[in-house]
mmCIF file of C-alpha atoms in Angstrom:
data_model
loop_
_atom_site.group_PDB
_atom_site.id
_atom_site.type_symbol
_atom_site.label_atom_id
_atom_site.label_comp_id
_atom_site.label_asym_id
_atom_site.label_seq_id
_atom_site.Cartn_x
_atom_site.Cartn_y
_atom_site.Cartn_z
ATOM 1 C CA MET A 1 174.535 114.794 105.144
ATOM 2 C CA ILE A 2 172.598 115.522 101.934
ATOM 3 C CA LYS A 3 174.857 116.487 99.017
ATOM 4 C CA GLU A 4 175.295 120.271 99.081
ATOM 5 C CA THR A 5 175.258 120.389 95.271
ATOM 6 C CA VAL A 6 171.587 119.296 95.251
ATOM 7 C CA LYS A 7 169.196 122.185 95.893
ATOM 8 C CA LEU A 8 165.928 120.722 97.130
ATOM 9 C CA PRO A 9 162.624 122.461 97.958
ATOM 10 C CA ILE A 10 162.957 121.669 101.673
ATOM 11 C CA SER A 11 165.803 121.244 104.153
ATOM 12 C CA ILE A 12 166.409 120.073 107.688
ATOM 13 C CA GLU A 13 166.272 123.738 108.712
ATOM 14 C CA THR A 14 162.747 124.196 107.358
ATOM 15 C CA ILE A 15 161.640 120.944 108.996
ATOM 16 C CA ASN A 16 163.053 122.077 112.353
ATOM 17 C CA GLU A 17 161.179 125.364 111.909
ATOM 18 C CA ALA A 18 157.993 123.417 111.184
ATOM 19 C CA LYS A 19 158.489 121.486 114.415
ATOM 20 C CA LYS A 20 158.452 124.779 116.326
ATOM 21 C CA ASN A 21 155.381 126.002 114.443
ATOM 22 C CA ILE A 22 153.228 122.966 115.142
ATOM 23 C CA LYS A 23 154.428 121.759 118.546
ATOM 24 C CA GLU A 24 151.604 123.449 120.478
ATOM 25 C CA TYR A 25 148.962 121.328 118.763
ATOM 26 C CA VAL A 26 150.472 118.258 117.084
ATOM 27 C CA ARG A 27 150.838 115.000 118.969
ATOM 28 C CA THR A 28 154.067 113.054 119.163
ATOM 29 C CA THR A 29 152.666 109.748 117.964
ATOM 30 C CA PRO A 30 153.586 106.356 119.439
ATOM 31 C CA LEU A 31 156.353 104.167 118.050
ATOM 32 C CA ILE A 32 155.691 100.557 119.039
ATOM 33 C CA GLN A 33 157.503 97.342 118.284
ATOM 34 C CA THR A 34 155.367 94.649 116.684
ATOM 35 C CA MET A 35 156.514 91.214 117.750
ATOM 36 C CA PHE A 36 154.325 89.657 115.045
ATOM 37 C CA LEU A 37 156.114 91.421 112.176
ATOM 38 C CA SER A 38 159.500 91.120 113.869
ATOM 39 C CA ALA A 39 159.144 87.333 114.073
ATOM 40 C CA PHE A 40 157.794 87.199 110.522
ATOM 41 C CA THR A 41 160.749 89.084 109.037
ATOM 42 C CA GLY A 42 163.685 88.276 111.273
ATOM 43 C CA GLY A 43 164.136 91.993 111.881
ATOM 44 C CA GLN A 44 163.140 94.504 114.540
ATOM 45 C CA VAL A 45 159.954 96.025 113.175
ATOM 46 C CA PHE A 46 158.289 99.070 114.689
ATOM 47 C CA LEU A 47 155.086 100.880 113.702
ATOM 48 C CA LYS A 48 154.909 104.686 113.725
ATOM 49 C CA LEU A 49 151.254 105.274 114.552
ATOM 50 C CA GLU A 50 150.226 108.400 112.679
ATOM 51 C CA ASN A 51 146.682 107.035 112.778
ATOM 52 C CA MET A 52 146.819 108.309 116.385
ATOM 53 C CA GLN A 53 147.557 111.864 115.234
ATOM 54 C CA LEU A 54 144.870 114.558 115.533
ATOM 55 C CA THR A 55 142.327 113.979 112.725
ATOM 56 C CA GLY A 56 143.573 110.382 112.462
ATOM 57 C CA SER A 57 146.357 111.105 109.964
ATOM 58 C CA PHE A 58 149.795 112.677 109.509
ATOM 59 C CA LYS A 59 148.178 115.275 107.235
ATOM 60 C CA PHE A 60 147.402 117.597 110.156
ATOM 61 C CA ARG A 61 151.118 118.348 110.478
ATOM 62 C CA GLY A 62 151.581 119.755 106.984
ATOM 63 C CA ALA A 63 148.242 121.533 106.876
ATOM 64 C CA PHE A 64 148.929 123.367 110.130
ATOM 65 C CA ASN A 65 152.459 124.351 109.139
ATOM 66 C CA LYS A 66 151.190 125.771 105.847
ATOM 67 C CA ILE A 67 148.207 127.682 107.209
ATOM 68 C CA VAL A 68 150.063 129.202 110.151
ATOM 69 C CA GLN A 69 152.402 130.854 107.608
ATOM 70 C CA LEU A 70 149.589 132.818 105.929
ATOM 71 C CA THR A 71 149.293 136.582 106.262
ATOM 72 C CA GLU A 72 146.446 138.032 108.300
ATOM 73 C CA GLU A 73 144.754 139.131 105.075
ATOM 74 C CA GLU A 74 144.997 135.622 103.622
ATOM 75 C CA LYS A 75 143.528 134.193 106.816
ATOM 76 C CA ARG A 76 140.596 136.629 106.632
ATOM 77 C CA GLN A 77 139.887 135.563 103.032
ATOM 78 C CA GLY A 78 139.713 131.908 104.075
ATOM 79 C CA VAL A 79 141.306 128.797 102.624
ATOM 80 C CA ILE A 80 140.375 126.058 100.175
ATOM 81 C CA ALA A 81 141.850 122.601 99.660
ATOM 82 C CA VAL A 82 141.321 119.417 97.691
ATOM 83 C CA SER A 83 141.594 116.037 99.341
ATOM 84 C CA ALA A 84 140.496 112.426 99.316
ATOM 85 C CA GLY A 85 139.837 112.903 103.011
ATOM 86 C CA ASN A 86 142.863 113.162 105.287
ATOM 87 C CA HIS A 87 144.254 116.502 104.096
ATOM 88 C CA ALA A 88 140.665 117.737 104.226
ATOM 89 C CA GLN A 89 140.449 117.034 107.924
ATOM 90 C CA GLY A 90 143.874 118.515 108.592
ATOM 91 C CA VAL A 91 142.907 121.777 106.877
ATOM 92 C CA ALA A 92 139.470 121.820 108.480
ATOM 93 C CA LEU A 93 140.745 121.317 112.042
ATOM 94 C CA THR A 94 143.607 123.788 111.582
ATOM 95 C CA SER A 95 141.161 126.371 110.263
ATOM 96 C CA LYS A 96 138.854 125.796 113.221
ATOM 97 C CA LEU A 97 141.716 126.196 115.701
ATOM 98 C CA LEU A 98 142.907 129.407 114.016
ATOM 99 C CA GLY A 99 139.456 130.872 113.368
ATOM 100 C CA ILE A 100 139.621 130.670 109.558
ATOM 101 C CA LYS A 101 136.867 129.785 107.074
ATOM 102 C CA SER A 102 137.627 126.664 105.051
ATOM 103 C CA THR A 103 136.206 124.980 101.960
ATOM 104 C CA ILE A 104 137.207 121.479 100.924
ATOM 105 C CA VAL A 105 136.698 119.845 97.532
ATOM 106 C CA MET A 106 136.533 116.058 97.809
ATOM 107 C CA PRO A 107 135.922 113.418 95.124
ATOM 108 C CA GLU A 108 132.480 111.865 95.065
ATOM 109 C CA THR A 109 134.151 108.553 95.926
ATOM 110 C CA ALA A 110 135.614 109.870 99.206
ATOM 111 C CA PRO A 111 134.788 107.644 102.206
ATOM 112 C CA MET A 112 131.736 109.006 104.016
ATOM 113 C CA ALA A 113 133.570 108.822 107.347
ATOM 114 C CA LYS A 114 136.109 111.344 106.026
ATOM 115 C CA VAL A 115 133.416 113.597 104.556
ATOM 116 C CA LYS A 116 131.445 113.721 107.807
ATOM 117 C CA ALA A 117 134.554 114.252 109.919
ATOM 118 C CA THR A 118 135.606 117.171 107.708
ATOM 119 C CA GLU A 119 132.175 118.765 108.019
ATOM 120 C CA ASN A 120 132.217 118.241 111.776
ATOM 121 C CA TYR A 121 135.416 120.302 111.982
ATOM 122 C CA GLY A 122 133.441 123.195 110.480
ATOM 123 C CA ALA A 123 134.507 123.098 106.822
ATOM 124 C CA LYS A 124 132.224 123.494 103.829
ATOM 125 C CA VAL A 125 132.561 120.330 101.741
ATOM 126 C CA ILE A 126 132.017 120.219 97.969
ATOM 127 C CA LEU A 127 131.872 116.754 96.397
ATOM 128 C CA HIS A 128 133.051 116.750 92.784
ATOM 129 C CA GLY A 129 134.667 114.277 90.389
ATOM 130 C CA LYS A 130 135.139 110.521 90.256
ATOM 131 C CA GLY A 131 138.642 110.676 91.716
ATOM 132 C CA PHE A 132 141.269 112.912 93.280
ATOM 133 C CA ASP A 133 142.609 114.370 90.042
ATOM 134 C CA GLU A 134 139.161 115.501 88.846
ATOM 135 C CA ALA A 135 138.470 117.030 92.246
ATOM 136 C CA LYS A 136 141.832 118.811 92.116
ATOM 137 C CA GLU A 137 141.076 120.299 88.704
ATOM 138 C CA TYR A 138 137.723 121.621 89.951
ATOM 139 C CA CYS A 139 139.320 123.053 93.103
ATOM 140 C CA GLU A 140 141.909 124.905 91.030
ATOM 141 C CA MET A 141 139.098 126.393 88.947
ATOM 142 C CA LEU A 142 137.423 127.690 92.107
ATOM 143 C CA VAL A 143 140.695 129.207 93.312
ATOM 144 C CA GLY A 144 140.922 131.190 90.069
ATOM 145 C CA GLN A 145 137.438 132.602 90.650
ATOM 146 C CA THR A 146 137.839 133.699 94.289
ATOM 147 C CA ASP A 147 140.279 135.330 96.710
ATOM 148 C CA VAL A 148 140.662 132.281 98.953
ATOM 149 C CA THR A 149 144.114 130.775 99.527
ATOM 150 C CA TYR A 150 144.773 127.315 98.157
ATOM 151 C CA ILE A 151 146.343 124.836 100.614
ATOM 152 C CA PRO A 152 148.067 122.115 98.544
ATOM 153 C CA PRO A 153 147.781 118.521 99.818
ATOM 154 C CA TYR A 154 151.443 117.697 99.179
ATOM 155 C CA ASP A 155 153.242 119.784 96.545
ATOM 156 C CA ASP A 156 154.298 122.659 98.795
ATOM 157 C CA ALA A 157 157.473 123.346 100.775
ATOM 158 C CA TYR A 158 155.635 124.182 104.017
ATOM 159 C CA VAL A 159 153.408 121.113 103.732
ATOM 160 C CA MET A 160 156.387 118.830 103.079
ATOM 161 C CA ALA A 161 158.303 120.359 105.985
ATOM 162 C CA GLY A 162 155.354 119.737 108.292
ATOM 163 C CA GLN A 163 155.213 116.099 107.262
ATOM 164 C CA GLY A 164 158.969 115.909 107.775
ATOM 165 C CA THR A 165 158.446 116.291 111.518
ATOM 166 C CA VAL A 166 157.479 112.607 111.477
ATOM 167 C CA GLY A 167 161.097 111.947 110.522
ATOM 168 C CA LEU A 168 162.367 114.029 113.435
ATOM 169 C CA GLU A 169 160.234 112.010 115.843
ATOM 170 C CA ILE A 170 161.610 108.793 114.382
ATOM 171 C CA LEU A 171 165.176 109.979 114.977
ATOM 172 C CA ASP A 172 164.325 111.068 118.531
ATOM 173 C CA ALA A 173 162.986 107.599 119.335
ATOM 174 C CA ALA A 174 165.188 105.351 117.165
ATOM 175 C CA TRP A 175 168.230 107.178 115.814
ATOM 176 C CA ASP A 176 169.838 103.859 114.814
ATOM 177 C CA VAL A 177 167.026 102.859 112.460
ATOM 178 C CA ASP A 178 168.122 101.088 109.264
ATOM 179 C CA THR A 179 165.002 101.247 107.086
ATOM 180 C CA VAL A 180 161.832 103.335 107.020
ATOM 181 C CA LEU A 181 158.864 102.223 104.902
ATOM 182 C CA VAL A 182 156.517 105.032 103.878
ATOM 183 C CA PRO A 183 153.083 105.023 102.190
ATOM 184 C CA VAL A 184 153.121 107.311 99.144
ATOM 185 C CA GLY A 185 150.446 109.244 97.270
ATOM 186 C CA GLY A 186 151.496 112.650 96.013
ATOM 187 C CA GLY A 187 154.781 112.362 97.899
ATOM 188 C CA GLY A 188 154.605 114.957 100.676
ATOM 189 C CA LEU A 189 155.142 112.514 103.532
ATOM 190 C CA ILE A 190 158.039 110.583 102.026
ATOM 191 C CA ALA A 191 159.718 113.793 100.802
ATOM 192 C CA GLY A 192 159.629 115.259 104.296
ATOM 193 C CA ILE A 193 160.702 112.075 106.059
ATOM 194 C CA ALA A 194 163.519 111.376 103.587
ATOM 195 C CA THR A 195 164.881 114.900 104.008
ATOM 196 C CA ALA A 196 164.883 114.621 107.800
ATOM 197 C CA LEU A 197 166.445 111.155 107.897
ATOM 198 C CA LYS A 198 169.061 111.663 105.193
ATOM 199 C CA SER A 199 170.174 114.929 106.815
ATOM 200 C CA PHE A 200 171.108 112.850 109.838
ATOM 201 C CA ASN A 201 172.400 109.687 108.148
ATOM 202 C CA VAL A 202 172.465 109.087 104.382
ATOM 203 C CA HIS A 203 172.646 105.344 104.988
ATOM 204 C CA ILE A 204 169.114 105.127 106.389
ATOM 205 C CA GLN A 205 167.108 103.477 103.626
ATOM 206 C CA VAL A 206 163.825 105.162 102.787
ATOM 207 C CA ILE A 207 161.434 102.970 100.798
ATOM 208 C CA GLY A 208 158.141 104.181 99.343
ATOM 209 C CA VAL A 209 155.094 101.939 98.963
ATOM 210 C CA GLN A 210 152.137 102.411 96.634
ATOM 211 C CA ALA A 211 149.180 100.420 95.326
ATOM 212 C CA GLU A 212 149.644 98.618 92.017
ATOM 213 C CA ASN A 213 146.397 100.123 90.748
ATOM 214 C CA ILE A 214 147.476 103.768 91.152
ATOM 215 C CA HIS A 215 151.165 104.558 91.516
ATOM 216 C CA GLY A 216 152.185 107.730 89.753
ATOM 217 C CA MET A 217 155.197 108.338 91.982
ATOM 218 C CA THR A 218 156.573 104.829 91.514
ATOM 219 C CA ALA A 219 156.137 105.012 87.749
ATOM 220 C CA SER A 220 157.827 108.422 87.711
ATOM 221 C CA TYR A 221 160.661 107.203 89.945
ATOM 222 C CA ASN A 222 161.317 104.289 87.607
ATOM 223 C CA GLU A 223 161.172 106.461 84.475
ATOM 224 C CA GLY A 224 163.204 109.319 85.925
ATOM 225 C CA LYS A 225 160.512 111.839 84.983
ATOM 226 C CA ARG A 226 156.988 112.717 86.100
ATOM 227 C CA ILE A 227 154.364 110.506 84.492
ATOM 228 C CA GLY A 228 150.937 109.285 85.516
ATOM 229 C CA HIS A 229 149.752 105.792 86.336
ATOM 230 C CA LYS A 230 146.229 104.593 87.044
ATOM 231 C CA ILE A 231 144.613 101.259 86.179
ATOM 232 C CA ASN A 232 141.709 100.904 88.620
ATOM 233 C CA PRO A 233 140.548 102.393 91.934
ATOM 234 C CA THR A 234 142.351 101.267 95.084
ATOM 235 C CA ILE A 235 141.351 100.559 98.646
ATOM 236 C CA ALA A 236 144.282 102.833 99.528
ATOM 237 C CA ASP A 237 142.152 105.841 98.572
ATOM 238 C CA GLY A 238 144.244 108.290 100.594
ATOM 239 C CA CYS A 239 147.190 107.563 98.284
ATOM 240 C CA ALA A 240 145.213 107.388 95.030
ATOM 241 C CA VAL A 241 147.213 110.084 93.211
ATOM 242 C CA GLU A 242 147.781 109.465 89.517
ATOM 243 C CA TYR A 243 150.429 112.177 89.014
ATOM 244 C CA PRO A 244 152.999 112.966 91.737
ATOM 245 C CA GLY A 245 153.827 116.520 92.740
ATOM 246 C CA LYS A 246 156.575 118.434 90.957
ATOM 247 C CA LEU A 247 158.346 119.475 94.155
ATOM 248 C CA THR A 248 157.858 116.152 95.876
ATOM 249 C CA PHE A 249 159.248 114.269 92.885
ATOM 250 C CA GLU A 250 162.400 116.404 92.996
ATOM 251 C CA VAL A 251 163.012 115.211 96.541
ATOM 252 C CA VAL A 252 161.989 111.605 95.962
ATOM 253 C CA LYS A 253 164.236 111.058 92.940
ATOM 254 C CA GLU A 254 167.245 112.360 94.911
ATOM 255 C CA LEU A 255 166.700 110.865 98.364
ATOM 256 C CA VAL A 256 164.431 107.809 98.213
ATOM 257 C CA ASP A 257 166.185 104.456 97.876
ATOM 258 C CA ASP A 258 163.413 102.412 96.284
ATOM 259 C CA MET A 259 159.715 102.409 95.406
ATOM 260 C CA ILE A 260 157.607 99.247 95.376
ATOM 261 C CA THR A 261 153.954 98.424 94.774
ATOM 262 C CA VAL A 262 151.485 96.054 96.431
ATOM 263 C CA THR A 263 148.248 94.491 95.230
ATOM 264 C CA GLU A 264 144.755 95.167 96.530
ATOM 265 C CA GLU A 265 144.685 91.750 98.176
ATOM 266 C CA GLU A 266 148.025 92.396 99.867
ATOM 267 C CA ILE A 267 146.674 95.673 101.250
ATOM 268 C CA GLU A 268 143.578 93.927 102.581
ATOM 269 C CA VAL A 269 145.697 91.218 104.203
ATOM 270 C CA ALA A 270 147.727 93.927 105.937
ATOM 271 C CA MET A 271 144.584 95.689 107.167
ATOM 272 C CA LYS A 272 143.245 92.418 108.516
ATOM 273 C CA ASP A 273 146.515 91.436 110.206
ATOM 274 C CA LEU A 274 146.979 94.859 111.764
ATOM 275 C CA ILE A 275 143.538 94.505 113.321
ATOM 276 C CA GLN A 276 143.934 90.883 114.339
ATOM 277 C CA ARG A 277 147.580 90.759 115.394
ATOM 278 C CA THR A 278 148.392 94.301 116.557
ATOM 279 C CA LYS A 279 144.891 95.590 117.464
ATOM 280 C CA ILE A 280 145.304 98.627 115.189
ATOM 281 C CA ILE A 281 142.530 99.810 112.864
ATOM 282 C CA VAL A 282 143.872 101.474 109.729
ATOM 283 C CA GLU A 283 142.670 102.649 106.348
ATOM 284 C CA GLY A 284 144.049 101.127 103.167
ATOM 285 C CA SER A 285 146.734 103.789 102.787
ATOM 286 C CA GLY A 286 147.828 103.296 106.371
ATOM 287 C CA ALA A 287 148.378 99.595 105.678
ATOM 288 C CA LEU A 288 150.649 100.041 102.635
ATOM 289 C CA ALA A 289 153.977 99.771 104.485
ATOM 290 C CA THR A 290 152.802 96.703 106.386
ATOM 291 C CA ALA A 291 151.557 95.177 103.125
ATOM 292 C CA ALA A 292 155.036 95.564 101.677
ATOM 293 C CA ILE A 293 156.464 93.644 104.624
ATOM 294 C CA LEU A 294 153.876 90.848 104.590
ATOM 295 C CA SER A 295 154.227 90.394 100.819
ATOM 296 C CA ARG A 296 157.980 89.889 101.338
ATOM 297 C CA LYS A 297 158.704 92.453 98.631
ATOM 298 C CA VAL A 298 161.037 94.353 100.969
ATOM 299 C CA ASP A 299 162.796 91.424 102.646
ATOM 300 C CA LYS A 300 166.255 92.705 101.703
ATOM 301 C CA TYR A 301 165.537 95.976 103.490
ATOM 302 C CA VAL A 302 163.972 94.346 106.563
ATOM 303 C CA HIS A 303 165.642 91.039 107.443
ATOM 304 C CA GLY A 304 168.131 91.557 110.264
ATOM 305 C CA LYS A 305 167.439 95.319 110.248
ATOM 306 C CA LYS A 306 165.811 97.831 112.540
ATOM 307 C CA VAL A 307 162.761 98.894 110.595
ATOM 308 C CA ILE A 308 159.979 101.422 110.998
ATOM 309 C CA ALA A 309 156.768 101.100 108.996
ATOM 310 C CA ILE A 310 154.655 104.248 108.888
ATOM 311 C CA VAL A 311 150.967 103.725 109.643
ATOM 312 C CA SER A 312 149.893 106.936 107.950
ATOM 313 C CA GLY A 313 146.197 107.039 108.789
ATOM 314 C CA GLY A 314 143.191 105.330 110.324
ATOM 315 C CA ASN A 315 140.226 107.117 108.792
ATOM 316 C CA VAL A 316 138.268 104.227 107.357
ATOM 317 C CA ASP A 317 134.548 103.582 106.996
ATOM 318 C CA LEU A 318 133.407 100.804 109.310
ATOM 319 C CA ASN A 319 131.661 99.177 106.348
ATOM 320 C CA LYS A 320 135.045 98.848 104.655
ATOM 321 C CA ILE A 321 136.460 97.113 107.734
ATOM 322 C CA ILE A 322 133.454 94.782 107.758
ATOM 323 C CA ASP A 323 134.040 93.981 104.081
ATOM 324 C CA VAL A 324 137.730 93.211 104.647
ATOM 325 C CA ILE A 325 137.093 90.994 107.656
ATOM 326 C CA GLY A 326 134.164 89.318 105.926
ATOM 327 C CA HIS A 327 136.302 88.557 102.866
ATOM 328 C CA PHE A 328 138.854 86.603 104.883
ATOM 329 C CA THR A 329 136.247 85.008 107.147
ATOM 330 C CA LEU A 330 134.459 83.636 104.079
ATOM 331 C CA ALA A 331 137.745 82.439 102.595
ATOM 332 C CA ASN A 332 138.516 80.487 105.771
ATOM 333 C CA GLU A 333 135.031 78.950 105.823
ATOM 334 C CA LEU A 334 135.453 77.719 102.237
ATOM 335 C CA LYS A 335 138.737 75.933 102.957
#
């Protein structure tokens, strides 16, 4: 059990409540063993396919759990959110299902596939800023000028609890898991999963994975305080968060066992191998956990262990897939 002396923003009770709130709509996503990664690591490696969730990402869970909590007056006023793409779709679809108006602020660099999908769910999309943090600042300005309710992408107890239902599904399917590898942006997913898993067994190792180019949570974890980190853009755009959430960091620093980073090339290799070896199409963020495995940076957590790597999303522009495949095809031709 989690130490009772540590008061965290979420608990196993709030995650169980979230499970009840979202069960009518959210899919229980597949958990499949990958023989390719199992042979590669000498462990039992499974993939939790949140790319098969409604909207193609785990984000639908947290968005729905947050919005369903709103008062009738708040629902009538509508909601607004900021997102690189996956939270956008979660909020947009939830709003459509519940009959609520939604506005989404997305960075100008957001993948067009995510922009179009969000619009197709009925949301009004505003493109602003060169990255997530600029879009977030603009969204917060709009919230101050209107009566709409802001739906945070990660730094919210209800959102984290919704994402924590992924952890409950892992325990239902593989209660004896040793290690869970989780892609990290602002920290909502890993905070929820870590809370669920550690409430059952504190010895389950929860490892976060971020891109070397943008890894605010990893930098904060290593420093013991919230700081930002951004060098260049990353193909893992869904996790391109320079500063982690305040609430999520509280959970991560207490419950997460390690944070590691992977390079852009390692992410691309993982995307390519997931397509070629496991027949799974993922976005850069969804490939982070697999990239950690293939780079051998988590060998001590994987070898001889029962391991689950979270595939957090699959919303990727086809042109990006073509670029990734073309990169490695050209490399092979030049050998």
